[in-house]
mmCIF file of C-alpha atoms in Angstrom:
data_model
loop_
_atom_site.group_PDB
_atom_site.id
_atom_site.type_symbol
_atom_site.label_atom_id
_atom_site.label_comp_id
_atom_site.label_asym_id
_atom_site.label_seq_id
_atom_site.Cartn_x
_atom_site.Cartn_y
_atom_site.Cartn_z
ATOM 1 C CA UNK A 184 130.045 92.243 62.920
ATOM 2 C CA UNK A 185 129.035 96.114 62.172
ATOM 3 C CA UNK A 186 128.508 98.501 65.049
ATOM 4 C CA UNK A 187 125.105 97.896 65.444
ATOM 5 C CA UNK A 188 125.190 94.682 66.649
ATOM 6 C CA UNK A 189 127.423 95.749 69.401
ATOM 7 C CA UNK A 190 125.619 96.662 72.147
ATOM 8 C CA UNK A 191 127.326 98.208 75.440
ATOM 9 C CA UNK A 192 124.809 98.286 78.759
ATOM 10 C CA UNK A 193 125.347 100.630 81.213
ATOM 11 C CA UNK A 194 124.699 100.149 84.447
ATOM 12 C CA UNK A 195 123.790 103.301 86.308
ATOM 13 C CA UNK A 196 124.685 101.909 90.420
ATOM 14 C CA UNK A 197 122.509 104.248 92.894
ATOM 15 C CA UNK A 198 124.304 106.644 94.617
ATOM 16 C CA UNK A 199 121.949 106.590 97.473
ATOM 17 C CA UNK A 200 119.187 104.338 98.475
ATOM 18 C CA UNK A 201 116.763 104.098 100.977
ATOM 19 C CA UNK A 202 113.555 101.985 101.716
ATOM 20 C CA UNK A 203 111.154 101.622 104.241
ATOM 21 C CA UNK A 204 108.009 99.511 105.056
ATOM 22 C CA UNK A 205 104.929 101.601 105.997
ATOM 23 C CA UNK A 206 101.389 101.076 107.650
ATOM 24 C CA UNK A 207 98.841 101.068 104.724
ATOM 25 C CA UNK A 208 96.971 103.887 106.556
ATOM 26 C CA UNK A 209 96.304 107.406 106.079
ATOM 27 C CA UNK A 210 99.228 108.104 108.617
ATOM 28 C CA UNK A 211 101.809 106.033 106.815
ATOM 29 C CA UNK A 212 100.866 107.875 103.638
ATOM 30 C CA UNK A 213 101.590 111.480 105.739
ATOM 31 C CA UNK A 214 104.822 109.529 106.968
ATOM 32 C CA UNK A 215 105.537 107.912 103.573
ATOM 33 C CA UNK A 216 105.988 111.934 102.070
ATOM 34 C CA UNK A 217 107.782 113.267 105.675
ATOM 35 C CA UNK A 218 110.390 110.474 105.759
ATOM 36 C CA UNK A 219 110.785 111.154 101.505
ATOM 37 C CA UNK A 220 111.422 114.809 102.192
ATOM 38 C CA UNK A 221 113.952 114.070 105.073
ATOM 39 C CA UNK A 222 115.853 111.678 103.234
ATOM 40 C CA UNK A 223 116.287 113.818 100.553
ATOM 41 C CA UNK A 224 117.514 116.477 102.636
ATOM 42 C CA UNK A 225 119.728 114.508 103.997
ATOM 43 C CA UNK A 226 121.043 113.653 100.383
ATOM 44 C CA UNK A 227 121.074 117.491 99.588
ATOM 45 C CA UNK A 228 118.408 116.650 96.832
ATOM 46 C CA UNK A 229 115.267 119.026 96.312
ATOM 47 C CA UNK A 230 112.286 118.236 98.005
ATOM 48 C CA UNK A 231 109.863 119.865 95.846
ATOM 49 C CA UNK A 232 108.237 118.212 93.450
ATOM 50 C CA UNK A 233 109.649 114.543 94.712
ATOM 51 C CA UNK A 234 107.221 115.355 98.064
ATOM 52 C CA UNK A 235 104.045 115.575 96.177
ATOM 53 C CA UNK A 236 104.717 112.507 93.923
ATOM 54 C CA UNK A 237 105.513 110.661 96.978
ATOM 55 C CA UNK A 238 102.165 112.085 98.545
ATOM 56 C CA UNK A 239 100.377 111.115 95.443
ATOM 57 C CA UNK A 240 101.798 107.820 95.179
ATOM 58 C CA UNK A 241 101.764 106.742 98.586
ATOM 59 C CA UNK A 242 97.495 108.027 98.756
ATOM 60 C CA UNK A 243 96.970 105.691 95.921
ATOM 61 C CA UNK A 244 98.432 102.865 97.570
ATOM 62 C CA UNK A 245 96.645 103.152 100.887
ATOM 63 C CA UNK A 246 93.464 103.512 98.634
ATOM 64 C CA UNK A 247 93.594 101.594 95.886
ATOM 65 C CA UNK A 248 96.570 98.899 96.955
ATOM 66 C CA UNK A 249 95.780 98.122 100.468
ATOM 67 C CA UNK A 250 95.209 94.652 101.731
ATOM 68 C CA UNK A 251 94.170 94.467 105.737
ATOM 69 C CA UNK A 252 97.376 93.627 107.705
ATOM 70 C CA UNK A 253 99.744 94.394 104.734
ATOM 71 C CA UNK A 254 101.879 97.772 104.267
ATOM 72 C CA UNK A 255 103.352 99.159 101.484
ATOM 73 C CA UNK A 256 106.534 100.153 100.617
ATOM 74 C CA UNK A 257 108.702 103.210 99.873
ATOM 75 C CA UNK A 258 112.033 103.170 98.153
ATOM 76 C CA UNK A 259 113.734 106.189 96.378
ATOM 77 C CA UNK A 260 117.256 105.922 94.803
ATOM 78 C CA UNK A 261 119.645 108.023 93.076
ATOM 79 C CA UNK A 262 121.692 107.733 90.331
ATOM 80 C CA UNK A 263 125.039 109.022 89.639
ATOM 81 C CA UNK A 264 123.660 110.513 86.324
ATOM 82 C CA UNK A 265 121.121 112.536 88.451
ATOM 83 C CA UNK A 266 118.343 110.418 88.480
ATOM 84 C CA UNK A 267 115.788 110.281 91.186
ATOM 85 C CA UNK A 268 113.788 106.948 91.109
ATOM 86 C CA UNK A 269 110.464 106.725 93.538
ATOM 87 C CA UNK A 270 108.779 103.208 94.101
ATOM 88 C CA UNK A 271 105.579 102.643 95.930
ATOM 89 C CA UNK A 272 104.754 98.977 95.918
ATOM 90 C CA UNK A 273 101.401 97.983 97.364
ATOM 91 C CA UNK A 274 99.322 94.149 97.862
ATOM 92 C CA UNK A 275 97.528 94.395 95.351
ATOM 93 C CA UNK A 276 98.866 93.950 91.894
ATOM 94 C CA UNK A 277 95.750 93.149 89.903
ATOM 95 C CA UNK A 278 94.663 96.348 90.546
ATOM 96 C CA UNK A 279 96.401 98.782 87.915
ATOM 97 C CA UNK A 280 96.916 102.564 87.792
ATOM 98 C CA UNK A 281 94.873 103.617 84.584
ATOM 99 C CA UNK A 282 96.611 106.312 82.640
ATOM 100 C CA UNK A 283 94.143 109.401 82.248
ATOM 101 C CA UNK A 284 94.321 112.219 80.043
ATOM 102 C CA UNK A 285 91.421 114.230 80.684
ATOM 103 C CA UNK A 286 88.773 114.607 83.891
ATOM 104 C CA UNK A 287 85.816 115.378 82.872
ATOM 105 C CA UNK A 288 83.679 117.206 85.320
ATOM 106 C CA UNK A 289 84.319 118.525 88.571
ATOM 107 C CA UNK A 290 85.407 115.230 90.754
ATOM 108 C CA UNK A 291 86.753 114.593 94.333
ATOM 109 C CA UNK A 292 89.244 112.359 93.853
ATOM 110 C CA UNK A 293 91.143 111.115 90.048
ATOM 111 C CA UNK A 294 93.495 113.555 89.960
ATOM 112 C CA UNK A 295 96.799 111.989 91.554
ATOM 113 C CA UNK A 296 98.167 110.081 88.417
ATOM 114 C CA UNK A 297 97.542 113.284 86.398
ATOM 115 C CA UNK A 298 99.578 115.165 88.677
ATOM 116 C CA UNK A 299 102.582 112.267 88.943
ATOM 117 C CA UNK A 300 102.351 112.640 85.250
ATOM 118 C CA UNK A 301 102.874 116.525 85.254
ATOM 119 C CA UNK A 302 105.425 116.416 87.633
ATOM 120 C CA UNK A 303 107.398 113.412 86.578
ATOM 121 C CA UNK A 304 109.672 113.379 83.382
ATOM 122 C CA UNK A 305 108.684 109.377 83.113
ATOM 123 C CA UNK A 306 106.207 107.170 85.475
ATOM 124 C CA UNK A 307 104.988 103.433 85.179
ATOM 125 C CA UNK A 308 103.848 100.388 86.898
ATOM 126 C CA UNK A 309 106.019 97.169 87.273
ATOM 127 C CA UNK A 310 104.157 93.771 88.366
ATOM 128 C CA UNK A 311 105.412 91.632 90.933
ATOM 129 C CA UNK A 312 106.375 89.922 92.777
ATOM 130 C CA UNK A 313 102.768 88.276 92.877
ATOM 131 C CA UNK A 314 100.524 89.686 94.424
ATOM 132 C CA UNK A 315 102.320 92.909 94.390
ATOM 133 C CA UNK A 316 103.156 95.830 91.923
ATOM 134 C CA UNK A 317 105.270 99.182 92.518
ATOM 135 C CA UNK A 318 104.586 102.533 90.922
ATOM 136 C CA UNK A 319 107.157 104.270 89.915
ATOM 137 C CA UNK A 320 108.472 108.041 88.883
ATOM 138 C CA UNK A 321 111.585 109.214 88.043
ATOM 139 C CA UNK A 322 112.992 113.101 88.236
ATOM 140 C CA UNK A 323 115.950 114.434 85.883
ATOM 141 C CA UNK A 324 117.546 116.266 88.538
ATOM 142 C CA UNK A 325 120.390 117.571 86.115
ATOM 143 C CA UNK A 326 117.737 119.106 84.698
ATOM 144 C CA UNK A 327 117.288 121.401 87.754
ATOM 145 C CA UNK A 328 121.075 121.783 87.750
ATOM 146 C CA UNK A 329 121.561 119.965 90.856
ATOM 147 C CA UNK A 330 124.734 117.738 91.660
ATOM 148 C CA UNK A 331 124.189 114.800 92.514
ATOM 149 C CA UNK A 332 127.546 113.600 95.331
ATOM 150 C CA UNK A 333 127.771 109.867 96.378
ATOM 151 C CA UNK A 334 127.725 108.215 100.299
ATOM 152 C CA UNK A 335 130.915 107.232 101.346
ATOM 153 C CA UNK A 336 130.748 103.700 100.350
ATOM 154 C CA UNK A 337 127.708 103.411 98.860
ATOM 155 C CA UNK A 338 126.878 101.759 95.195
ATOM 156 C CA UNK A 339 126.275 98.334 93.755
ATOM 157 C CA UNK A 340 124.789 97.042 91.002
ATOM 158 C CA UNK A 341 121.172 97.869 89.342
ATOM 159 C CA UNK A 342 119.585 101.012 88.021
ATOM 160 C CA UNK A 343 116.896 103.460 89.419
ATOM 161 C CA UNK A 344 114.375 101.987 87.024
ATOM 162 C CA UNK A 345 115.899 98.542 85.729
ATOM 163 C CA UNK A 346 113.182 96.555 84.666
ATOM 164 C CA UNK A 347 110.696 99.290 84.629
ATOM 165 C CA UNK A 348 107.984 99.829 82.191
ATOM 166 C CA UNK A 349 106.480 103.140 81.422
ATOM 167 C CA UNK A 350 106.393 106.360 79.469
ATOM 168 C CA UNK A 351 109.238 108.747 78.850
ATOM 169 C CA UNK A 352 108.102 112.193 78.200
ATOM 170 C CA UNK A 353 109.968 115.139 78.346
ATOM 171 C CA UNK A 354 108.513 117.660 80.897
ATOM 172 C CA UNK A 355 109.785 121.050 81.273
ATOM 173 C CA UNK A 356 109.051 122.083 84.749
ATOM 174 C CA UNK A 357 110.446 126.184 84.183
ATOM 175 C CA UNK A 358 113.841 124.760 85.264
#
């Protein structure tokens, strides 16, 4: 067998996780990026720009994902290698981000993926479980030089993004 066909897997285990059910309103959105921004000060993590992809995010869902008497959810992890992972999984999976480049024209609204892209070194949408999907964005915070210390007695198996499908792009923020 050459070294190619041996494959090792890591397995990056969250350092910290957190999740929380919110009302698919324009309040749990506002909640959606407070509670994001305390838990991540709590975690000694930046706040800026995880706050405004959570804002973005969590606006989408309330607009575009909501289904009367359902919430959505929020879940950030992360990883030891300095990975911040944000989910926002909404009721409505047949309805699917669309990836934009360009906005033509002055417009009111359109402009939230654009921004997660900006802001987010790698973004996508995972379907399920039926009938939901999640959105999700992840931040290289060694990148921004930041260490990332684990919970007493936190850990366990799975990966900020396992599963995940999306881009990875490369942003340089000016950090």
């Amino acid at each position: 067998m050459n070294q190619h066909d041996q494959r090792t897997v890591t397995v990056q285990a969250p350092l910290h996780q957190f999740a929380v059910p919110l009302s698919a309103t324009r309040r749990g959105a506002r909640l959606a990026r407070l509670l994001a921004a305390e838990r991540l000060r709590a975690w000694g993590l930046p706040v800026e720009p995880a706050d405004l992809i959570v804002a973005e995010l969590a606006a989408n869902a309330v607009l575009h994902g909501r289904v009367p008497g359902r919430s959505f959810r929020l879940g950030l992890s992360a990883t030891v290698r300095g990975v911040l992972c944000i989910e926002v999984t909404d009721a409505r999976g047949e309805v699917l981000p669309a990836r934009r480049r360009a906005v033509v024209g002055p417009a009111e609204s359109g402009h939230g993926l654009l921004l997660v892209e900006e802001l987010a070194d790698r973004w996508g949408v995972r379907s399920g479980p039926v009938p939901c999907k999640t959105v999700w964005a992840e931040l290289d915070l060694a990148r921004a030089s930041v260490h990332v210390a684990p919970e007493p007695g936190s850990g366990g198996p799975g990966g900020a993004a396992a599963g995940a499908a999306g881009g990875k792009r490369p942003k340089n923020r000016g950090k």
